[in-house]
mmCIF file of N, CA and C in Angstrom:
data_model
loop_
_atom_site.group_PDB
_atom_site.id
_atom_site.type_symbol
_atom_site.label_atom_id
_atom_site.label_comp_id
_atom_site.label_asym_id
_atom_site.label_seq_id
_atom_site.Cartn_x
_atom_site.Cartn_y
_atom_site.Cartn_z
ATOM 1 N N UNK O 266 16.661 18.145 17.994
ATOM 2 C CA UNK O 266 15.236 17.898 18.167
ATOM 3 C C UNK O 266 14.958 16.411 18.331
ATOM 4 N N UNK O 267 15.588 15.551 17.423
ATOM 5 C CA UNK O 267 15.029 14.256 17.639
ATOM 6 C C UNK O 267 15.809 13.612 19.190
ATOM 7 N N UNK O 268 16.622 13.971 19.517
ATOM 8 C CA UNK O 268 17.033 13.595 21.390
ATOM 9 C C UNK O 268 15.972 13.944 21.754
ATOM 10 N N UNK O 269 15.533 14.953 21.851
ATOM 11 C CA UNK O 269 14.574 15.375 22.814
ATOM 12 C C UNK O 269 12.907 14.314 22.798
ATOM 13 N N UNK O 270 13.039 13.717 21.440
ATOM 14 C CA UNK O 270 11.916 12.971 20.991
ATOM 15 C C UNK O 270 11.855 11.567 21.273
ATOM 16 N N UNK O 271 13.683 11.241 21.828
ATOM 17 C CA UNK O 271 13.727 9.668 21.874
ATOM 18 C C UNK O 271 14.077 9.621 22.942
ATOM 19 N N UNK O 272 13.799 10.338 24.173
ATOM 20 C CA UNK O 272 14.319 9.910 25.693
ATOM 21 C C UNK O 272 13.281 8.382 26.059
ATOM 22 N N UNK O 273 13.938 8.538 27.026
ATOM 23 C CA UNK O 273 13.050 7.151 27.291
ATOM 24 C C UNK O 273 11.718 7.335 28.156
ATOM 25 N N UNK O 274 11.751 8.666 29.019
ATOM 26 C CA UNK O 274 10.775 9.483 29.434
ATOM 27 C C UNK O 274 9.283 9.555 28.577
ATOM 28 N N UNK O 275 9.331 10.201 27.027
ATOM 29 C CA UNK O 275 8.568 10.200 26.347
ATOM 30 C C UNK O 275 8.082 9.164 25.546
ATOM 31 N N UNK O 276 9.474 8.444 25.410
ATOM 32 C CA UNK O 276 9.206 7.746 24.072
ATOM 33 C C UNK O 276 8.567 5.762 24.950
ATOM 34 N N UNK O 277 9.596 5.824 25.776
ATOM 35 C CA UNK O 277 8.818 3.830 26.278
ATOM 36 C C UNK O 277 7.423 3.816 26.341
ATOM 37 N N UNK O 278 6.904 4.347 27.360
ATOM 38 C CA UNK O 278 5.171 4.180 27.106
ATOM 39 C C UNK O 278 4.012 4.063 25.716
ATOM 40 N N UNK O 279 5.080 5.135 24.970
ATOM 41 C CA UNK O 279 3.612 4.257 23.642
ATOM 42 C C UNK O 279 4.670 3.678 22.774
ATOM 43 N N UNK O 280 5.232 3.112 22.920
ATOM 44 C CA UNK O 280 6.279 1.919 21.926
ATOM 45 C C UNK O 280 6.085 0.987 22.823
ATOM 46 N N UNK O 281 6.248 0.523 23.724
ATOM 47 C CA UNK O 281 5.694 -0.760 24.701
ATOM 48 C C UNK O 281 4.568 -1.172 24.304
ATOM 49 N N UNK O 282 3.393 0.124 24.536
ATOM 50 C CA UNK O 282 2.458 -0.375 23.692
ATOM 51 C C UNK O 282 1.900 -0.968 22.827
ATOM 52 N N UNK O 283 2.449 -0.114 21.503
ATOM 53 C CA UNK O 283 2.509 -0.571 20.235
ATOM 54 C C UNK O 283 2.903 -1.682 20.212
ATOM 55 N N UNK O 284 4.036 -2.341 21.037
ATOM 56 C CA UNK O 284 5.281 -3.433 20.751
ATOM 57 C C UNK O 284 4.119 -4.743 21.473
ATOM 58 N N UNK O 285 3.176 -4.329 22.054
ATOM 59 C CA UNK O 285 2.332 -5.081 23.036
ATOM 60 C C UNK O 285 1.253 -5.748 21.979
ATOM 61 N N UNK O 286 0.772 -4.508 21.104
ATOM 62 C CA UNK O 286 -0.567 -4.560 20.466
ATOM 63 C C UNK O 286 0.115 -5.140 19.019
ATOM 64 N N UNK O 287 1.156 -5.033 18.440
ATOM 65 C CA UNK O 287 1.824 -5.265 16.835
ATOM 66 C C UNK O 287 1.459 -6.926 16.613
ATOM 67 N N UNK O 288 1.979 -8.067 17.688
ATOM 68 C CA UNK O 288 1.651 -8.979 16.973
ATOM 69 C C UNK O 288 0.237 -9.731 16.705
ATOM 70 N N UNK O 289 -0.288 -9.299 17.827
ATOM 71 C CA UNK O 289 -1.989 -9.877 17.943
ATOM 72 C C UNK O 289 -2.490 -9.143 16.465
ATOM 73 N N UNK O 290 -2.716 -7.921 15.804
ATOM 74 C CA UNK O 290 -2.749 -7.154 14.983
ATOM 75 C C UNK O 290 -2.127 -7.844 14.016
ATOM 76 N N UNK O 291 -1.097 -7.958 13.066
ATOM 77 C CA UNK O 291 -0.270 -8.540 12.584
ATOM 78 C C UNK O 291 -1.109 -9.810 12.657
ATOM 79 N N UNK O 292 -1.207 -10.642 13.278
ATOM 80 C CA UNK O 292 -1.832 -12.007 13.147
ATOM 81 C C UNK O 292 -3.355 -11.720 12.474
ATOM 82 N N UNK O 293 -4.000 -10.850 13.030
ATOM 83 C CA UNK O 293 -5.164 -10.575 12.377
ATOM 84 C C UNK O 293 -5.733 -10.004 11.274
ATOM 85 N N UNK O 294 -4.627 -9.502 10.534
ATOM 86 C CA UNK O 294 -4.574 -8.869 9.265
ATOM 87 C C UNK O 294 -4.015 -9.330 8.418
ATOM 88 N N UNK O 295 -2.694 -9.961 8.911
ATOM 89 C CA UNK O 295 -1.812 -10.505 7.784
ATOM 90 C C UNK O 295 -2.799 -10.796 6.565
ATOM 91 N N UNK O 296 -3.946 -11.470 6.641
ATOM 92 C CA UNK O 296 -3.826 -12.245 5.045
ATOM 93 C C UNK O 296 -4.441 -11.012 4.541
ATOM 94 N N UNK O 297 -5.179 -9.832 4.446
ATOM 95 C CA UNK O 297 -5.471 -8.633 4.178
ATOM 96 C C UNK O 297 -4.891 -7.723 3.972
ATOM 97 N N UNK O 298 -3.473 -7.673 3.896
ATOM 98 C CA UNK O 298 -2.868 -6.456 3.678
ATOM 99 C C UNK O 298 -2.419 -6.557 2.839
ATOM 100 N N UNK O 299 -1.916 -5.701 1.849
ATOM 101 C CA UNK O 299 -0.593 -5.693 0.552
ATOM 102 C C UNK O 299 0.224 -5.885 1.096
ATOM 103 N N UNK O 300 1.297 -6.636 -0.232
ATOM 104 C CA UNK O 300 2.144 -7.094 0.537
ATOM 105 C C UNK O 300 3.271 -6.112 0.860
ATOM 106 N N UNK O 301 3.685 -5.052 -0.068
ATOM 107 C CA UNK O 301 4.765 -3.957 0.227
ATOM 108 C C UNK O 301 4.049 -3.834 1.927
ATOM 109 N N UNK O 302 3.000 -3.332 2.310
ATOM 110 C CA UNK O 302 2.884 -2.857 3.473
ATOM 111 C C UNK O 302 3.050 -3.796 4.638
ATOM 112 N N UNK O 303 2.627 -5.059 3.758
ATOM 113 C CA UNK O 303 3.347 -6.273 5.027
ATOM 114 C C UNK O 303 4.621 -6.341 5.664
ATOM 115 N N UNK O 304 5.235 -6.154 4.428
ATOM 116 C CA UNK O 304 6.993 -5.916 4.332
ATOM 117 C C UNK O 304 6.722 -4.663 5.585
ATOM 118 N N UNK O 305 6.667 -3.705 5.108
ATOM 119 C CA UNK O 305 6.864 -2.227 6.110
ATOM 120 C C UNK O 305 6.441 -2.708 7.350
ATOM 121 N N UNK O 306 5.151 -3.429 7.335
ATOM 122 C CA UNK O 306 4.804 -3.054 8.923
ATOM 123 C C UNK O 306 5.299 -4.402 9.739
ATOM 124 N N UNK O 307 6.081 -5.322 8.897
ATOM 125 C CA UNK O 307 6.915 -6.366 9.724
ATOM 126 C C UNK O 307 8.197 -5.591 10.259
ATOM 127 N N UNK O 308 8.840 -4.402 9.262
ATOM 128 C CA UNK O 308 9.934 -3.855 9.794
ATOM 129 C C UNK O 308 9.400 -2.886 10.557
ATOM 130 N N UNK O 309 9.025 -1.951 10.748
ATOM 131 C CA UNK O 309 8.450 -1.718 12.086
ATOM 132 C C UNK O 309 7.729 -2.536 13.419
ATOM 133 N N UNK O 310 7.370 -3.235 12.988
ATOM 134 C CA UNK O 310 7.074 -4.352 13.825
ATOM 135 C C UNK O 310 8.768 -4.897 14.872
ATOM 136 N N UNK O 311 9.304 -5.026 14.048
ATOM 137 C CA UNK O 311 10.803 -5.445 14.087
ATOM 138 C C UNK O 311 11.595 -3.917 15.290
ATOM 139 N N UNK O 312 11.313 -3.297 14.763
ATOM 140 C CA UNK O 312 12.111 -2.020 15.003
ATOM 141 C C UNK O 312 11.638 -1.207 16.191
ATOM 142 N N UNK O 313 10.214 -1.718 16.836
ATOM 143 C CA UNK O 313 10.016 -1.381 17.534
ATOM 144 C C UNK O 313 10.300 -2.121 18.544
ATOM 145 N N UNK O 314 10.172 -3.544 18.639
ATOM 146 C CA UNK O 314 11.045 -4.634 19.160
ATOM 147 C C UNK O 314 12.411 -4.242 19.514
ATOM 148 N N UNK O 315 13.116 -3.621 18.592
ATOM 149 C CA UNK O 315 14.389 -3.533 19.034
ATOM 150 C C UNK O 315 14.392 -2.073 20.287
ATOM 151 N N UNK O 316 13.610 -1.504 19.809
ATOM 152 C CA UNK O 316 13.619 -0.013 20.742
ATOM 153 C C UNK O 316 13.456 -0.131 22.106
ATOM 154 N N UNK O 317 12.243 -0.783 22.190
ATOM 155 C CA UNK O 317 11.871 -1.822 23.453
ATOM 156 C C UNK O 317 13.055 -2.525 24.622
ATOM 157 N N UNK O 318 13.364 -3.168 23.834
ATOM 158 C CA UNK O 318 14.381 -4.087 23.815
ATOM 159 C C UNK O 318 15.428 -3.242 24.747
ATOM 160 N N UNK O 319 16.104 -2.078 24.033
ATOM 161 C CA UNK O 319 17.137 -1.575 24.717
ATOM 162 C C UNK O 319 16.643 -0.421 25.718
ATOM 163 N N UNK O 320 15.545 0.143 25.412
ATOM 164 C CA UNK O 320 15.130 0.496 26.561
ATOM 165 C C UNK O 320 15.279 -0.368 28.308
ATOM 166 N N UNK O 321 14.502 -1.428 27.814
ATOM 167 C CA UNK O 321 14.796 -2.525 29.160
ATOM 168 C C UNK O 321 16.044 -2.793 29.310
ATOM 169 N N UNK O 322 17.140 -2.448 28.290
ATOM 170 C CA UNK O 322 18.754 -3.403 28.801
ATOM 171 C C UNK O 322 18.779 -2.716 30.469
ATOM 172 N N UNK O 323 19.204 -3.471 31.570
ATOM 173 C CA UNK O 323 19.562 -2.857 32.782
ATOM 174 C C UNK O 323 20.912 -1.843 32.876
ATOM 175 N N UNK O 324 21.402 -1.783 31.045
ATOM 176 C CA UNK O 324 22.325 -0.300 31.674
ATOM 177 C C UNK O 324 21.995 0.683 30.870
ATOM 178 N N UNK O 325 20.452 0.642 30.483
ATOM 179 C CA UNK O 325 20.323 1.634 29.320
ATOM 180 C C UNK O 325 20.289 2.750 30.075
ATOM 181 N N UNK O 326 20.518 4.042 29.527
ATOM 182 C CA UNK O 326 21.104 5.479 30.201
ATOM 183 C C UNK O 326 20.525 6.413 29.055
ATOM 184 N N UNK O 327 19.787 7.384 28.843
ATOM 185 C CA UNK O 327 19.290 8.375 28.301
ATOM 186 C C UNK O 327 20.965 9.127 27.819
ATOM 187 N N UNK O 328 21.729 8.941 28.877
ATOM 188 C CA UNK O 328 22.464 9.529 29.005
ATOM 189 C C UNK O 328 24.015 9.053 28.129
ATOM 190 N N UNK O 329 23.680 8.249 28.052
ATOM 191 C CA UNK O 329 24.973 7.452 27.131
ATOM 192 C C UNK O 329 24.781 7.670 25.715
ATOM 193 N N UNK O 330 26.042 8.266 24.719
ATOM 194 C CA UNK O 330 25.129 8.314 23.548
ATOM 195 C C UNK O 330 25.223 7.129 22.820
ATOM 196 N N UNK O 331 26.016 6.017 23.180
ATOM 197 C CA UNK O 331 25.467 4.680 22.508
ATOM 198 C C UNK O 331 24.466 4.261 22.268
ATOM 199 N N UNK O 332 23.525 4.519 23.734
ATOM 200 C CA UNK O 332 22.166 4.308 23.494
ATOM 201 C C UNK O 332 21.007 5.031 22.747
ATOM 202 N N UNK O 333 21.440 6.257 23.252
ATOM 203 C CA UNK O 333 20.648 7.734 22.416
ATOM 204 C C UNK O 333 20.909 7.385 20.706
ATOM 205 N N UNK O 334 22.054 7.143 20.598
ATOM 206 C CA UNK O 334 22.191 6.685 19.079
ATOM 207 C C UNK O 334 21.595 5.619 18.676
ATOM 208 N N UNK O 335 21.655 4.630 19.369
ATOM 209 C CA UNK O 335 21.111 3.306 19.110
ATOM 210 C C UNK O 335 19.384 4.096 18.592
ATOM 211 N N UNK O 336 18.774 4.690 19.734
ATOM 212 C CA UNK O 336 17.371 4.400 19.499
ATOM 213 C C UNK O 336 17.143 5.702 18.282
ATOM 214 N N UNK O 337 17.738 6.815 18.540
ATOM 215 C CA UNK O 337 17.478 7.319 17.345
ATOM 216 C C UNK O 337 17.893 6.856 15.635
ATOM 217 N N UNK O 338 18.494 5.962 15.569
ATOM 218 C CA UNK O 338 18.835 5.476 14.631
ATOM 219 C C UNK O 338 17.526 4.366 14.036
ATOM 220 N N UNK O 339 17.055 4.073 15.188
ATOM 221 C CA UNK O 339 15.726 2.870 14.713
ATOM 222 C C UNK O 339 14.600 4.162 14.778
ATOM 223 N N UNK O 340 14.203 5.037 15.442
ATOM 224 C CA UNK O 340 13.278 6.016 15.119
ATOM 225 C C UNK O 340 13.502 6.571 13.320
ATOM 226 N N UNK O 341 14.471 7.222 13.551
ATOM 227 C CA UNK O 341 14.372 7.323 11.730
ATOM 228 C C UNK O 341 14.088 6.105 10.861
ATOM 229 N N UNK O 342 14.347 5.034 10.994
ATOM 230 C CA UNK O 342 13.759 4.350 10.405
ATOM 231 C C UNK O 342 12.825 4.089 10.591
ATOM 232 N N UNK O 343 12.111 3.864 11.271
ATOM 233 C CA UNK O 343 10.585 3.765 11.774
ATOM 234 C C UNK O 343 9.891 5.033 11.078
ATOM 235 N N UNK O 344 11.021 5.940 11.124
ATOM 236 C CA UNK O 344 10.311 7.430 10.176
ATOM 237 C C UNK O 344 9.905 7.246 8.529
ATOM 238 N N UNK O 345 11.270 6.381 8.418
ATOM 239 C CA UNK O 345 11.454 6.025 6.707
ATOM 240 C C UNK O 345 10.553 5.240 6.464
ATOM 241 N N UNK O 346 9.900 4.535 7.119
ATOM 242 C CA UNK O 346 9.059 3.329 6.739
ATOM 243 C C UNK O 346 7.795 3.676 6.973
ATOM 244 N N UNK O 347 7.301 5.032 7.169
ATOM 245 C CA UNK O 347 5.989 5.562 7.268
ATOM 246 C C UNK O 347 5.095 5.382 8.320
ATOM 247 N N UNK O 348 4.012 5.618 8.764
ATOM 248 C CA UNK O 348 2.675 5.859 9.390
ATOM 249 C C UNK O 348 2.735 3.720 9.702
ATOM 250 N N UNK O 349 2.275 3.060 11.023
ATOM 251 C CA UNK O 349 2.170 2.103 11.731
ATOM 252 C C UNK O 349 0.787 2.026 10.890
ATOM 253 N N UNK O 350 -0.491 0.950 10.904
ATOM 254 C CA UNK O 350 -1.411 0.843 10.520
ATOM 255 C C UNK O 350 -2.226 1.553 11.073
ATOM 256 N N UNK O 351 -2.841 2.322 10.855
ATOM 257 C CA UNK O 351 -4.221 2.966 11.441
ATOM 258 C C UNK O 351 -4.996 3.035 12.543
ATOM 259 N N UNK O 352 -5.288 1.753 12.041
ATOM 260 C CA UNK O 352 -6.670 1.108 13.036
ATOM 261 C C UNK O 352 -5.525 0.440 13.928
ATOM 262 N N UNK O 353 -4.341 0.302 14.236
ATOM 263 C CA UNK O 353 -3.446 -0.322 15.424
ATOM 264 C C UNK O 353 -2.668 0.410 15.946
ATOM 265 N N UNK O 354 -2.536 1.854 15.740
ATOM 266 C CA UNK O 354 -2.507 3.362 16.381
ATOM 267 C C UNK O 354 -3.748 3.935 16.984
ATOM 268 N N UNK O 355 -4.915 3.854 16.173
ATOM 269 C CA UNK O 355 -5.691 4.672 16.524
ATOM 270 C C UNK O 355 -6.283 4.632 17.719
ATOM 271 N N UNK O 356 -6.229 4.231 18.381
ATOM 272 C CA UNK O 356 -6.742 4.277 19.918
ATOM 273 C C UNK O 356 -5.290 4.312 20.875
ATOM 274 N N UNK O 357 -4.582 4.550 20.332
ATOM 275 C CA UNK O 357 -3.077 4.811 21.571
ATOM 276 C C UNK O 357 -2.759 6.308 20.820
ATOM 277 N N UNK O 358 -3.368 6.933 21.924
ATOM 278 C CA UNK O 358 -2.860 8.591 21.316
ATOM 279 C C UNK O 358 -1.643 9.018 22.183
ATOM 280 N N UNK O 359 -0.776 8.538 22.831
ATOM 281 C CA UNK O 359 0.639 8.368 23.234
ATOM 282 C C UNK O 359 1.707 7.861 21.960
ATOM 283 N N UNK O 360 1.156 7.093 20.868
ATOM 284 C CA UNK O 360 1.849 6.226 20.065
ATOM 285 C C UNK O 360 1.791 7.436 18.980
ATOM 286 N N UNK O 361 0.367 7.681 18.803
ATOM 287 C CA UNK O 361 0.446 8.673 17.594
ATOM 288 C C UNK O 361 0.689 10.219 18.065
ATOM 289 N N UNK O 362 0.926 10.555 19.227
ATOM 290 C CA UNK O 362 1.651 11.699 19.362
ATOM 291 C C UNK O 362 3.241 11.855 19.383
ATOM 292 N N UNK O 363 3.725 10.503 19.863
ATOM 293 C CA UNK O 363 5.384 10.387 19.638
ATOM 294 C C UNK O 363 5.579 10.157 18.244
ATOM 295 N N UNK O 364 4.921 9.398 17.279
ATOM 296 C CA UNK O 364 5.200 9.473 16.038
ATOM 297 C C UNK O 364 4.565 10.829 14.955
ATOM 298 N N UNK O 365 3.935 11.284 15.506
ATOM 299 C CA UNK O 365 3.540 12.493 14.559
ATOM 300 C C UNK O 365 4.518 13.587 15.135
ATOM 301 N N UNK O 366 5.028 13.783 16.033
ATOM 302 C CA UNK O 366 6.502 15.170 16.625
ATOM 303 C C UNK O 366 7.628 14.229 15.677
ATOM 304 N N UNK O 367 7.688 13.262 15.595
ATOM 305 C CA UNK O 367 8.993 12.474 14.625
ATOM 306 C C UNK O 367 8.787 13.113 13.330
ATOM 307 N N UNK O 368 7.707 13.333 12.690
ATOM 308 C CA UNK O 368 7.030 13.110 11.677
ATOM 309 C C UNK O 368 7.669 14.924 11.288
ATOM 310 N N UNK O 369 6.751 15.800 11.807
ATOM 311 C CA UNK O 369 7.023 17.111 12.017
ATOM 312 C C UNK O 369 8.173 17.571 12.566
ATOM 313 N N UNK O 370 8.762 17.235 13.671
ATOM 314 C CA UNK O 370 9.919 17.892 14.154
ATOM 315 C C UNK O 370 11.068 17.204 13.100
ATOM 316 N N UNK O 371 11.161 16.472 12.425
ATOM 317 C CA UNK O 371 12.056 16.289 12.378
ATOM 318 C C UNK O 371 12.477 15.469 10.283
ATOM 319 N N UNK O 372 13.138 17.015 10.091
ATOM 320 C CA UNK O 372 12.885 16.504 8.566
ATOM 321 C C UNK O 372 13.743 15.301 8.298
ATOM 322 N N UNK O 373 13.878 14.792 6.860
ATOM 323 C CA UNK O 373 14.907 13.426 7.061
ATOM 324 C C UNK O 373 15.827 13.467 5.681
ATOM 325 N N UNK O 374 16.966 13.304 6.127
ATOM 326 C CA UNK O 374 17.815 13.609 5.469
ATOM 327 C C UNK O 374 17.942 13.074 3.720
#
């Protein structure tokens, strides 16, 4: 289930996003947030960066499972580290539909 959740088909468009909208956000909240959740939403912040990231490498391949591993390995964590902020999801319903099928499809070990 979670391959099917981390192709690059479904998954680049609202993680680009997110990866677009995280630091402007992040700059604007920082001094307002707790700090455990600062922590969390810097590592997601981080982790979506990296997802990004190898999506664009010019030999990334859906099809290779280096890569398939690579990104499902940062999706579960992105799983472990809970729900992105709210109000910096809530208007990308691409972002919160790839993370809520993570959420549901896919229990965690």
């Amino acid at each position: 289930m979670m391959e099917n959740l981390t192709n690059k088909d479904i998954l680049y468009d609202p993680m680009k996003e997110l990866n677009d909208k995280f630091p402007s956000w992040m700059s604007e909240h920082k001094a307002g947030v707790k700090v455990d959740d600062l922590i969390r939403y810097q590592k997601q912040q981080r982790l979506v960066a990296e997802i990004i990231g190898k999506f664009e490498e010019s030999t990334y391949s859906d099809d290779h499972a280096d890569d398939r591993q690579y990104i499902v390995e940062r999706m579960q964590e992105m799983q472990a580290a809970g729900s992105p902020p709210a109000d910096l999801v809530g208007d990308m319903s691409g972002a919160q539909e790839a993370l809520q099928d993570m959420n549901t499809g896919c229990p965690q070990q």
